[in-house]
Tab-separated table of C-alpha atoms and ligand atoms in Angstrom:
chain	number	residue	atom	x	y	z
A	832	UNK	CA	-61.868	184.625	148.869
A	833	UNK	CA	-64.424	187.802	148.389
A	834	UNK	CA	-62.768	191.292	148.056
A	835	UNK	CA	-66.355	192.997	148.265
A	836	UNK	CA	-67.447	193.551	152.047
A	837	UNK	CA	-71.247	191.664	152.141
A	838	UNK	CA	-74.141	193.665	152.839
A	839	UNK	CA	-75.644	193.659	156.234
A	840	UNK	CA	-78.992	191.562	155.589
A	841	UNK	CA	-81.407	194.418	156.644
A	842	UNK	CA	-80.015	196.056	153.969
A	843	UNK	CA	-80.559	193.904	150.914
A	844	UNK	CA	-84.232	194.883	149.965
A	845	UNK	CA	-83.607	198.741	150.256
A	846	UNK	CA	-80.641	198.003	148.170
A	847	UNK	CA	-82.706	195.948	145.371
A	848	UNK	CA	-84.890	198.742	144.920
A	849	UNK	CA	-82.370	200.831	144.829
A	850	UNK	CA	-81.106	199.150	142.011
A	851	UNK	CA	-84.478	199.572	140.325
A	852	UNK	CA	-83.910	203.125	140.804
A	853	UNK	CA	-80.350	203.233	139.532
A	854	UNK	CA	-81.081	201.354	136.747
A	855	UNK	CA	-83.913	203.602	135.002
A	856	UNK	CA	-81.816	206.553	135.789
A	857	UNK	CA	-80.321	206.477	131.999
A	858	UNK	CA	-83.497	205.810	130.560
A	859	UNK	CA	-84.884	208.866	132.670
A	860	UNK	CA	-81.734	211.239	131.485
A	861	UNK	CA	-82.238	210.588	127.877
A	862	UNK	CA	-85.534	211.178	127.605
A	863	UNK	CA	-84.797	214.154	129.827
A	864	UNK	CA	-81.960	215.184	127.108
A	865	UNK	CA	-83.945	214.298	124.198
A	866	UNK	CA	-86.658	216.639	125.530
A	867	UNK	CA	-84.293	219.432	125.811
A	868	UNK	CA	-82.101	218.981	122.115
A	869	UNK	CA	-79.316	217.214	123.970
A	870	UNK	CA	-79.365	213.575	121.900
A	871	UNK	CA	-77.664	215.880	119.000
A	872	UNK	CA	-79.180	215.824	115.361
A	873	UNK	CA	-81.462	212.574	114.729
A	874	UNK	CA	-82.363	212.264	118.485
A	875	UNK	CA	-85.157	209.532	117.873
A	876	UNK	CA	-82.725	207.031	116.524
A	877	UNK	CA	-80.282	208.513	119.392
A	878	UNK	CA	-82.261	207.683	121.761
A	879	UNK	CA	-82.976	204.346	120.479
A	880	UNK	CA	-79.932	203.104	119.846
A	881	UNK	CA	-78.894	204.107	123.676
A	882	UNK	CA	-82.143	202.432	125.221
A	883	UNK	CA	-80.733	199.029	122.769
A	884	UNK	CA	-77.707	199.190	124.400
A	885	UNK	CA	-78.676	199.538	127.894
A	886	UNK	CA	-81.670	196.390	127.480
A	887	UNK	CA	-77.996	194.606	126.298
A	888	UNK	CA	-76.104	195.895	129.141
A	889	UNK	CA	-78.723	194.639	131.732
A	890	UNK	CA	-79.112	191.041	129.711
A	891	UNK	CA	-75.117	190.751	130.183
A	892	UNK	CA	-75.440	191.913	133.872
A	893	UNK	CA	-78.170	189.203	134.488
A	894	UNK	CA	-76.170	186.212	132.782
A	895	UNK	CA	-72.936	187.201	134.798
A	896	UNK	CA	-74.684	186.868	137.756
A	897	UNK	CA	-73.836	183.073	138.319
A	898	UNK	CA	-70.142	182.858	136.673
A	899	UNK	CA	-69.518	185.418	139.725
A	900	UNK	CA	-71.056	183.521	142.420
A	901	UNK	CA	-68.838	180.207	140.607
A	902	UNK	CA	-65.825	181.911	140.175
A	903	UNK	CA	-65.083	184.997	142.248
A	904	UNK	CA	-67.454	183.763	145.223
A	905	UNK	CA	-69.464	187.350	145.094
A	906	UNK	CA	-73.321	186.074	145.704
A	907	UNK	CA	-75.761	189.165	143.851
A	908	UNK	CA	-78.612	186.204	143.171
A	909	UNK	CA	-80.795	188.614	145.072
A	910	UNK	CA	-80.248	191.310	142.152
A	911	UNK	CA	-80.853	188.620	139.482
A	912	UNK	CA	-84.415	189.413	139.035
A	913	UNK	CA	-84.119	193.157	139.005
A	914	UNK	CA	-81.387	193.229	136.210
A	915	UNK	CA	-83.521	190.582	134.316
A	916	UNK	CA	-86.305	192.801	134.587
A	917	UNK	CA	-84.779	196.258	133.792
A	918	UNK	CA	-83.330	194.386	130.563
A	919	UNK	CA	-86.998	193.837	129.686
A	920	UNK	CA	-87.833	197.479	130.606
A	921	UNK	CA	-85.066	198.665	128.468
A	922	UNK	CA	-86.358	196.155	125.811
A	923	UNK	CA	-90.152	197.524	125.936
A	924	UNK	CA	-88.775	201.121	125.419
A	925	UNK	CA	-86.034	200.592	122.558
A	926	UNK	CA	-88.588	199.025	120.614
A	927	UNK	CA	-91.618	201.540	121.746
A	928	UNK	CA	-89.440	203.818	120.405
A	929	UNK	CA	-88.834	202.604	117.461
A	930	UNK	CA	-92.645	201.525	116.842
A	931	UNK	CA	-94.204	205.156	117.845
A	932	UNK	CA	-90.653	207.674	117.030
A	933	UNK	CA	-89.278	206.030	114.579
A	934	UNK	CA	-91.845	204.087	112.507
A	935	UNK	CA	-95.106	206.707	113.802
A	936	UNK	CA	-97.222	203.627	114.336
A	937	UNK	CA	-97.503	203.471	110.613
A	938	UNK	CA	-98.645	199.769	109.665
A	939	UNK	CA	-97.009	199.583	106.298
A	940	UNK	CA	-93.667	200.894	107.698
A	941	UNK	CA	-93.659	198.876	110.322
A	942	UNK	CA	-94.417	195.141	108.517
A	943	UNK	CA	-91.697	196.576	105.946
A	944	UNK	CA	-88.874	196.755	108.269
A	945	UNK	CA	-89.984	193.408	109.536
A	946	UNK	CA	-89.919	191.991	106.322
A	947	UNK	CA	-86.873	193.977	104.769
A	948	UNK	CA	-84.601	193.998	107.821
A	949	UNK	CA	-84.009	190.385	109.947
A	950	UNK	CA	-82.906	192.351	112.820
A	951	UNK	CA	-85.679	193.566	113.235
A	952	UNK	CA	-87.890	189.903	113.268
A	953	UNK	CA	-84.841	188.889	115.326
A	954	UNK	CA	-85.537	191.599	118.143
A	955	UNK	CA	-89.300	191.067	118.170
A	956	UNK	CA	-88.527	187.326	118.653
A	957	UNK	CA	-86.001	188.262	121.503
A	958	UNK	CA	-88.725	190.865	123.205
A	959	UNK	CA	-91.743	188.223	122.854
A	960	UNK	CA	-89.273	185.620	124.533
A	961	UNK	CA	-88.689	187.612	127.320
A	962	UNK	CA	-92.214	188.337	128.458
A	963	UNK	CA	-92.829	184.895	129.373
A	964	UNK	CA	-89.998	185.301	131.653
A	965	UNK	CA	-90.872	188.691	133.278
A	966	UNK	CA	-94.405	187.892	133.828
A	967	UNK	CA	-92.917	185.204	136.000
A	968	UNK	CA	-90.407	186.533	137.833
A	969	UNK	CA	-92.192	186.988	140.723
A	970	UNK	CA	-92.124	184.544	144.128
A	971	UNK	CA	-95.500	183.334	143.471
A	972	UNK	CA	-94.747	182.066	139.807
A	973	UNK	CA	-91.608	180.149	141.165
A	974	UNK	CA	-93.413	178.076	143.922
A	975	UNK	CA	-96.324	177.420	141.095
A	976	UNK	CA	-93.858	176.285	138.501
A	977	UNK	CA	-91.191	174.644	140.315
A	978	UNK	CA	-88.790	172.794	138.657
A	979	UNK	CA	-90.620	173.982	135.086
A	980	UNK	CA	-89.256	177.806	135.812
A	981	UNK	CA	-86.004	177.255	135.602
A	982	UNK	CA	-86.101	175.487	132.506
A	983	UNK	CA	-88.479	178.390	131.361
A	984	UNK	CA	-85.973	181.242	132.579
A	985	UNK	CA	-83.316	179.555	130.221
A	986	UNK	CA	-84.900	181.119	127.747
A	987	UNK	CA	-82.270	183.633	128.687
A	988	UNK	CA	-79.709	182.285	126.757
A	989	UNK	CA	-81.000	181.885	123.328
A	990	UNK	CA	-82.485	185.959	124.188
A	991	UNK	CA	-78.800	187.300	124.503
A	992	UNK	CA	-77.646	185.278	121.766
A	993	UNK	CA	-80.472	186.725	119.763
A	994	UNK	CA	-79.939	190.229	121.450
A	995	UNK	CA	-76.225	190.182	120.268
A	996	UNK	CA	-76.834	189.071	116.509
A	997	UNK	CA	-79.641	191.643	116.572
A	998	UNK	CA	-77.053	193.889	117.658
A	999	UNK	CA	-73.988	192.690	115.157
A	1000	UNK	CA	-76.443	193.032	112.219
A	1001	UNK	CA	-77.924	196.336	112.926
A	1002	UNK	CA	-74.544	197.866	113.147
A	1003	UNK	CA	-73.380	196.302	110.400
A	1004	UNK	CA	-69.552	197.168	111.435
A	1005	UNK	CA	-67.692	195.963	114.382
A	1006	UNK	CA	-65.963	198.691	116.006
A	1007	UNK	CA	-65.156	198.851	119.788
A	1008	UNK	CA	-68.267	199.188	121.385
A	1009	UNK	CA	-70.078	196.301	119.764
A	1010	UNK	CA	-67.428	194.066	119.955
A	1011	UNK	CA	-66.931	194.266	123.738
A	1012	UNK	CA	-70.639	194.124	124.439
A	1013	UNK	CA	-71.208	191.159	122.031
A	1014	UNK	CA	-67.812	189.633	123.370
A	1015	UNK	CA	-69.049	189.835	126.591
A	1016	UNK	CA	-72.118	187.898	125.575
A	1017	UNK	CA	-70.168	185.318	123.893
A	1018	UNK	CA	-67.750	184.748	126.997
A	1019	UNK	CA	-70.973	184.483	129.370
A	1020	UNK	CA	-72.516	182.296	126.701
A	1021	UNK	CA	-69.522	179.708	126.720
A	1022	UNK	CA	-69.539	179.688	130.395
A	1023	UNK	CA	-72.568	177.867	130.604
A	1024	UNK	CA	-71.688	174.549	129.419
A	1025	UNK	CA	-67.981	174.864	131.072
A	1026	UNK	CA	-70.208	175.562	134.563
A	1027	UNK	CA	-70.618	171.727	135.656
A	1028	UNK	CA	-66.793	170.611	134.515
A	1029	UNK	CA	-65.705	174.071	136.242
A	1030	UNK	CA	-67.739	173.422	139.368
A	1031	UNK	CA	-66.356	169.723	139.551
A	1032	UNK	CA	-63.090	171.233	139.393
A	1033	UNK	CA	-63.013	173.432	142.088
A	1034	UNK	CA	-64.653	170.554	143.932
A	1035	UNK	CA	-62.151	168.940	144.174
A	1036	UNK	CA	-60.046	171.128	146.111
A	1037	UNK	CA	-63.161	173.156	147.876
A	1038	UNK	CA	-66.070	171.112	149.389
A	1039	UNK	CA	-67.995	174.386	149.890
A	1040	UNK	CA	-68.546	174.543	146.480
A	1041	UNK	CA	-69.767	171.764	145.784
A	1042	UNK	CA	-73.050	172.681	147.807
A	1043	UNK	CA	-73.011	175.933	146.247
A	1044	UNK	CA	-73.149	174.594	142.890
A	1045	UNK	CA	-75.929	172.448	143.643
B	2005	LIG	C1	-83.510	191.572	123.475
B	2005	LIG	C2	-83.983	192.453	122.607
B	2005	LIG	C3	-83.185	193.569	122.017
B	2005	LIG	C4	-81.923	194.007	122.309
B	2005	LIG	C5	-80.966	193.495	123.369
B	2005	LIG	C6	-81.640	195.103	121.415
B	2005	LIG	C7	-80.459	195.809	121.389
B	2005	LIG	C8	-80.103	196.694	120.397
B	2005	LIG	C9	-78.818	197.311	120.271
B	2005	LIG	C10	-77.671	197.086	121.239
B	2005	LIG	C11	-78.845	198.098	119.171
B	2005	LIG	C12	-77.701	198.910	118.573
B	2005	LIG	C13	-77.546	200.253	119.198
B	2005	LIG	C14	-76.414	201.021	118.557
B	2005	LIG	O1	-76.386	201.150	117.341
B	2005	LIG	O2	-75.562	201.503	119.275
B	2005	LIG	C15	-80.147	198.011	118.595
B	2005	LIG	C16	-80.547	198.679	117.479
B	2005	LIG	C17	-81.818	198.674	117.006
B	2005	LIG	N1	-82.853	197.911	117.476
B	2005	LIG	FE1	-82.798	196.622	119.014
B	2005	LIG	N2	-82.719	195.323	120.608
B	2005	LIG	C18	-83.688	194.412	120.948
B	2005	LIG	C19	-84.947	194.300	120.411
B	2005	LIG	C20	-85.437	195.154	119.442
B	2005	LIG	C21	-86.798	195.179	118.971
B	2005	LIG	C22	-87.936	194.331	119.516
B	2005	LIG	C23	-86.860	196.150	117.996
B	2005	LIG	C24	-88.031	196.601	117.201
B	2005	LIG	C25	-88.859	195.815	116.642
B	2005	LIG	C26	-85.552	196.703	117.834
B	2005	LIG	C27	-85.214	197.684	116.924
B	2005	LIG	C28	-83.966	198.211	116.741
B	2005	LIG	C29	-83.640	199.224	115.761
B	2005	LIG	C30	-84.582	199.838	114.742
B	2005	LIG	C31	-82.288	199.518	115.935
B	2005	LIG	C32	-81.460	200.571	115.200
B	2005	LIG	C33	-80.916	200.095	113.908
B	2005	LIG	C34	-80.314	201.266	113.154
B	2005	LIG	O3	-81.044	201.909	112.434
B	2005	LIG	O4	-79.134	201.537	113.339
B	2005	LIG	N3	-84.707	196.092	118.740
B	2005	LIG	N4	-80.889	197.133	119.364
């Protein structure tokens, strides 16, 4: 049984962009309060770390997609691709930042930190990872692929797992925020291979599911 009233159907590709909208709002206000001396007193790595955690917040929001739809019967597959791709926005950014604010597009500094710090090679593996998978996300790219872009977009899971440890290690210390972001990851993580025994499950008692899980 669903809680959340469904959306009339007219009402589902205004609402998508609006999402689009929504979701670049943060992006928009930090820059906007980095501009005016609002991201306190080292506002480049401020501003940063925030854009990290939102590409993080929108990876967990795309993975939680399905676990919804399986277990509290709330279908957002329609948003899928617009959290997907705002994580990938919010990727591009965090680490334009860190290339052109942080490092000043300085060659040396930049190969050091890939060398020195693993984070670091781990996010640029994570970011190259997800192109693949937003240059695709498009109608077009799913009818030309087929069965092959679904295998391709599970590229998502080694990404979070990647964007969590990236996390983990660059903050070196676990305190609250981390650990329910990279929690959250694990839990959505560990989902995936309980999805087929879970499905099975409820099929039992539900045949609706079963074509749902399909
Ligand atoms: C899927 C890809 C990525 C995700 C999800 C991600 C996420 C994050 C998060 C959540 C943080 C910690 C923010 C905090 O301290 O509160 C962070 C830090 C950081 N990330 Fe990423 N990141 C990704 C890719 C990259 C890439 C490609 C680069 C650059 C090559 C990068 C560079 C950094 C740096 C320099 C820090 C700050 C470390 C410090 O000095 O404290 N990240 N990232």
């Amino acid at each position: 049984m669903t809680v959340i009233p469904s959306l009339s159907r007219r009402l589902h590709g205004p609402s998508i962009w609006a999402l689009y909208v929504i979701g670049l709002c943060p992006a928009a206000w930090y820059f906007y309060q980095g501009a005016t001396g609002g991201l306190g007193v080292n506002p480049v790595k401020t501003f940063e770390h925030l854009l990290g955690i939102w590409a993080l917040r929108f990876l967990i929001a795309t993975l939680a997609i399905t676990p919804l739809r399986d277990i509290v019967g709330v279908n957002w597959l329609r948003y899928r691709r617009a959290l997907g791709l705002l994580a990938f926005y919010y990727v591009v950014m965090h680490f334009s930042v860190w290339l052109i604010l942080d490092r000043g597009l300085e060659v040396s500094s930049i190969a050091g930190d890939i060398v020195k710090r693993p984070y670091i090679t781990i996010g640029i593996v994570c970011l190259v990872s997800l192109v693949p998978l937003a240059v695709t996300s498009n109608n077009w790219s799913i009818r030309r692929l087929g069965p092959r872009w679904s295998k391709l977009h599970q590229l998502i899971y080694p990404v979070a797992l990647g964007g969590a440890l990236h996390y983990l290690l660059a903050v070196k210390s676990v305190t609250f925020q981390p650990f329910v972001h990279i929690g959250l990851v694990a839990v959505l993580l560990a989902y995936r291979p309980l999805r087929k025994p879970f499905l099975a499950w409820k099929r039992g008692g539900n045949p609706r599911v079963a074509r749902a899980g399909r």
